[in-house]
Amino acid sequence: MIRTSRKCLCLLQLSLLAACAPISGGLPEPDWKAMTLPQLAALDADELDQVLRNAHREVADAHGASSIFDAASFRGCPAPSEATALARIDAVADGLGPEEARAGLEAARAAADTITADLASGQLRDVPSVTRAHEFLTASRSEADVVVAELLGRAARDQYLRGMSSSDLLDPAPANLAVVETVYRRLMWPVVCASDAANAEWLTDILATRGWFSESGDGELAASAAWLMVQHADGFPDLQRTVLGQMAPLVESGDIPASQYAYLHDRVSLAATGRQRYGTQMYCAGPQDWRPRPLEAPEQLDRLREDAGLPPMADYAARGARFCTRAEAEDG
């Protein structure tokens, strides 16, 4: 089983089928689980949006992530002013009918239930998208160092939450996969954010008594696991700056890859100055168009990337472009 705190384990075992928490004001709250498809199809756009907001909060509550709604300063997670927009399904805005949207929500909730059961049992599904999660979990079970075992277990959960799609979790795969996957990502995002926050707090406590994890001292998997977790700690800039300082001498000694330092340096630099050095942080400028966020020295980019063991920008951008389906904000 993934090593985790008693509190986290209890949260994982909570049912996602608890009653929706009421939202003050607004429309009465239809219980979608008790409604027939014709009744669901009769919901107007505002009623459907109300149900989606309730489902979003319900999943967050079941994972102990409800505090995310009150953390406006937590970068990358839904703040109160963004909660409604995050809960709304993109496909609904594109003109999808309520019945199809409702079927998507039902399937997405089933996927969320499934991933919760997987994490609680420690029996992770063997699919290509979560190969790294399996590597971390297997290593955690045989690791003698308690701290490193905990680190690897947390990284396994991180990669499982991020890597699993609704099609991986549902058998047979839902008919309208694009709709289901959109809803599933919306419902699970506060859970991912809560996991990131818990991991960042754990890392902060651990680093008070020891230095950063290195390949020579803790193993390649442990160093990689720690790097992934601090990469996802954008809501904890002090932690990221501290780790960046501890990583610098380890790069010089060859104890961690220079690429890990480059990725974290760009995150810290973007947060502090709005510019990055190595071009690791990208955004979708449009369909099939993946570009770096603002750069310190664009004319030196490929040389800096080569020094850090990173591929040329043209190759990196081409690799990620296939995931871009539309434009997104350059600064978000």
GROMACS .gro file of C-alpha atoms in nm, residues 134-329:
model
  196
  134HIS     CA    1   0.422   0.179  -1.060
  135GLU     CA    2   0.799   0.227  -1.048
  136PHE     CA    3   0.768   0.456  -0.747
  137LEU     CA    4   0.518   0.230  -0.568
  138THR     CA    5   0.726  -0.087  -0.621
  139ALA     CA    6   1.040   0.087  -0.495
  140SER     CA    7   0.859   0.226  -0.190
  141ARG     CA    8   0.760  -0.124  -0.076
  142SER     CA    9   1.120  -0.247  -0.063
  143GLU     CA   10   1.287   0.075   0.055
  144ALA     CA   11   1.448   0.045   0.400
  145ASP     CA   12   1.479   0.421   0.460
  146VAL     CA   13   1.144   0.534   0.605
  147VAL     CA   14   1.170   0.887   0.465
  148VAL     CA   15   1.260   0.772   0.115
  149ALA     CA   16   0.982   0.509   0.123
  150GLU     CA   17   0.731   0.780   0.215
  151LEU     CA   18   0.867   1.004  -0.061
  152LEU     CA   19   0.830   0.730  -0.323
  153GLY     CA   20   0.478   0.645  -0.209
  154ARG     CA   21   0.370   1.007  -0.233
  155ALA     CA   22   0.522   1.036  -0.580
  156ALA     CA   23   0.332   0.724  -0.688
  157ARG     CA   24   0.003   0.887  -0.585
  158ASP     CA   25   0.101   1.211  -0.760
  159GLN     CA   26   0.174   1.035  -1.088
  160TYR     CA   27  -0.136   0.815  -1.067
  161LEU     CA   28  -0.367   1.112  -1.012
  162ARG     CA   29  -0.209   1.300  -1.300
  163GLY     CA   30  -0.162   1.012  -1.541
  164MET     CA   31  -0.491   0.823  -1.526
  165SER     CA   32  -0.762   0.921  -1.772
  166SER     CA   33  -1.130   0.834  -1.754
  167SER     CA   34  -1.084   0.579  -2.035
  168ASP     CA   35  -0.821   0.402  -1.820
  169LEU     CA   36  -1.065   0.384  -1.528
  170LEU     CA   37  -1.389   0.283  -1.701
  171ASP     CA   38  -1.457  -0.052  -1.868
  172PRO     CA   39  -1.598  -0.036  -2.126
  173ALA     CA   40  -1.475   0.307  -2.227
  174PRO     CA   41  -1.757   0.566  -2.239
  175ALA     CA   42  -1.911   0.646  -2.575
  176ASN     CA   43  -1.852   1.021  -2.562
  177LEU     CA   44  -1.496   1.004  -2.431
  178ALA     CA   45  -1.405   1.369  -2.496
  179VAL     CA   46  -1.696   1.492  -2.285
  180VAL     CA   47  -1.633   1.243  -2.005
  181GLU     CA   48  -1.261   1.321  -1.991
  182THR     CA   49  -1.330   1.697  -1.973
  183VAL     CA   50  -1.570   1.653  -1.682
  184TYR     CA   51  -1.340   1.405  -1.509
  185ARG     CA   52  -1.045   1.648  -1.519
  186ARG     CA   53  -1.265   1.926  -1.381
  187LEU     CA   54  -1.388   1.710  -1.092
  188MET     CA   55  -1.046   1.574  -1.000
  189TRP     CA   56  -0.848   1.900  -1.020
  190PRO     CA   57  -0.909   2.006  -0.656
  191VAL     CA   58  -0.800   1.656  -0.551
  192VAL     CA   59  -0.473   1.696  -0.741
  193CYS     CA   60  -0.425   2.040  -0.584
  194ALA     CA   61  -0.483   1.905  -0.234
  195SER     CA   62  -0.232   1.626  -0.299
  196ASP     CA   63   0.025   1.881  -0.417
  197ALA     CA   64  -0.028   2.092  -0.104
  198ALA     CA   65   0.009   1.792   0.128
  199ASN     CA   66   0.328   1.685  -0.049
  200ALA     CA   67   0.474   2.037  -0.030
  201GLU     CA   68   0.403   2.058   0.342
  202TRP     CA   69   0.565   1.718   0.394
  203LEU     CA   70   0.874   1.822   0.196
  204THR     CA   71   0.900   2.143   0.399
  205ASP     CA   72   0.903   1.944   0.723
  206ILE     CA   73   1.156   1.690   0.592
  207LEU     CA   74   1.397   1.956   0.466
  208ALA     CA   75   1.410   2.109   0.812
  209THR     CA   76   1.616   1.808   0.922
  210ARG     CA   77   1.801   1.698   0.607
  211GLY     CA   78   1.928   1.823   0.270
  212TRP     CA   79   1.783   1.770  -0.076
  213PHE     CA   80   1.754   1.419  -0.219
  214SER     CA   81   2.044   1.315  -0.443
  215GLU     CA   82   2.102   1.026  -0.681
  216SER     CA   83   2.423   0.922  -0.506
  217GLY     CA   84   2.276   0.932  -0.157
  218ASP     CA   85   1.914   0.831  -0.208
  219GLY     CA   86   1.895   0.676  -0.554
  220GLU     CA   87   1.778   0.796  -0.895
  221LEU     CA   88   1.412   0.721  -0.827
  222ALA     CA   89   1.410   0.912  -0.499
  223ALA     CA   90   1.578   1.216  -0.655
  224SER     CA   91   1.330   1.207  -0.942
  225ALA     CA   92   1.033   1.168  -0.705
  226ALA     CA   93   1.139   1.464  -0.494
  227TRP     CA   94   1.191   1.678  -0.805
  228LEU     CA   95   0.844   1.596  -0.938
  229MET     CA   96   0.684   1.692  -0.608
  230VAL     CA   97   0.863   2.027  -0.577
  231GLN     CA   98   0.779   2.101  -0.941
  232HIS     CA   99   0.413   2.073  -0.843
  233ALA     CA  100   0.452   2.302  -0.539
  234ASP     CA  101   0.388   2.634  -0.712
  235GLY     CA  102   0.170   2.736  -0.419
  236PHE     CA  103   0.480   2.718  -0.196
  237PRO     CA  104   0.734   2.960  -0.352
  238ASP     CA  105   0.953   2.968  -0.040
  239LEU     CA  106   0.994   2.590  -0.061
  240GLN     CA  107   1.080   2.605  -0.431
  241ARG     CA  108   1.342   2.877  -0.373
  242THR     CA  109   1.497   2.682  -0.085
  243VAL     CA  110   1.517   2.364  -0.292
  244LEU     CA  111   1.665   2.550  -0.588
  245GLY     CA  112   1.948   2.671  -0.365
  246GLN     CA  113   2.011   2.319  -0.235
  247MET     CA  114   2.007   2.172  -0.587
  248ALA     CA  115   2.276   2.402  -0.731
  249PRO     CA  116   2.579   2.234  -0.566
  250LEU     CA  117   2.433   1.890  -0.639
  251VAL     CA  118   2.428   1.974  -1.010
  252GLU     CA  119   2.793   2.079  -0.992
  253SER     CA  120   2.889   1.753  -0.823
  254GLY     CA  121   2.683   1.542  -1.065
  255ASP     CA  122   2.448   1.421  -0.792
  256ILE     CA  123   2.135   1.535  -0.979
  257PRO     CA  124   2.074   1.606  -1.350
  258ALA     CA  125   2.115   1.965  -1.467
  259SER     CA  126   1.775   1.936  -1.639
  260GLN     CA  127   1.600   1.905  -1.302
  261TYR     CA  128   1.762   2.227  -1.186
  262ALA     CA  129   1.662   2.399  -1.513
  263TYR     CA  130   1.294   2.310  -1.479
  264LEU     CA  131   1.272   2.432  -1.121
  265HIS     CA  132   1.479   2.745  -1.199
  266ASP     CA  133   1.227   2.841  -1.467
  267ARG     CA  134   0.931   2.799  -1.232
  268VAL     CA  135   1.095   3.008  -0.961
  269SER     CA  136   1.209   3.273  -1.207
  270LEU     CA  137   0.870   3.303  -1.378
  271ALA     CA  138   0.699   3.351  -1.043
  272ALA     CA  139   0.950   3.615  -0.933
  273THR     CA  140   1.025   3.806  -1.255
  274GLY     CA  141   0.781   3.689  -1.521
  275ARG     CA  142   1.066   3.545  -1.733
  276GLN     CA  143   1.241   3.211  -1.758
  277ARG     CA  144   1.592   3.106  -1.861
  278TYR     CA  145   1.561   2.759  -2.013
  279GLY     CA  146   1.220   2.766  -2.182
  280THR     CA  147   1.078   2.467  -1.996
  281GLN     CA  148   0.745   2.634  -1.916
  282MET     CA  149   0.518   2.641  -2.220
  283TYR     CA  150   0.165   2.736  -2.319
  284CYS     CA  151  -0.072   2.664  -2.608
  285ALA     CA  152  -0.082   2.967  -2.839
  286GLY     CA  153  -0.335   2.788  -3.059
  287PRO     CA  154  -0.408   2.447  -3.210
  288GLN     CA  155  -0.083   2.251  -3.254
  289ASP     CA  156   0.114   2.557  -3.138
  290TRP     CA  157   0.315   2.513  -2.814
  291ARG     CA  158   0.538   2.808  -2.721
  292PRO     CA  159   0.765   2.906  -2.430
  293ARG     CA  160   0.646   3.165  -2.182
  294PRO     CA  161   0.856   3.489  -2.175
  295LEU     CA  162   1.232   3.431  -2.188
  296GLU     CA  163   1.532   3.606  -2.029
  297ALA     CA  164   1.754   3.577  -2.337
  298PRO     CA  165   1.577   3.428  -2.641
  299GLU     CA  166   1.888   3.453  -2.858
  300GLN     CA  167   2.080   3.226  -2.617
  301LEU     CA  168   1.800   2.978  -2.554
  302ASP     CA  169   1.928   2.670  -2.736
  303ARG     CA  170   2.279   2.712  -2.592
  304LEU     CA  171   2.137   2.735  -2.240
  305ARG     CA  172   1.917   2.433  -2.302
  306GLU     CA  173   2.212   2.231  -2.433
  307ASP     CA  174   2.415   2.320  -2.123
  308ALA     CA  175   2.127   2.189  -1.909
  309GLY     CA  176   2.094   1.866  -2.104
  310LEU     CA  177   1.767   1.971  -2.270
  311PRO     CA  178   1.672   1.920  -2.638
  312PRO     CA  179   1.657   2.215  -2.881
  313MET     CA  180   1.345   2.428  -2.844
  314ALA     CA  181   1.216   2.333  -3.189
  315ASP     CA  182   1.216   1.965  -3.094
  316TYR     CA  183   1.064   2.030  -2.752
  317ALA     CA  184   0.785   2.248  -2.898
  318ALA     CA  185   0.703   1.993  -3.169
  319ARG     CA  186   0.674   1.717  -2.909
  320GLY     CA  187   0.413   1.906  -2.703
  321ALA     CA  188   0.221   2.069  -2.987
  322ARG     CA  189  -0.002   1.765  -3.037
  323PHE     CA  190  -0.163   1.831  -2.698
  324CYS     CA  191  -0.271   2.185  -2.794
  325THR     CA  192  -0.629   2.202  -2.915
  326ARG     CA  193  -0.690   2.575  -2.858
  327ALA     CA  194  -0.524   2.888  -2.728
  328GLU     CA  195  -0.474   2.951  -2.358
  329ALA     CA  196  -0.358   3.258  -2.166
   0.00000   0.00000   0.00000
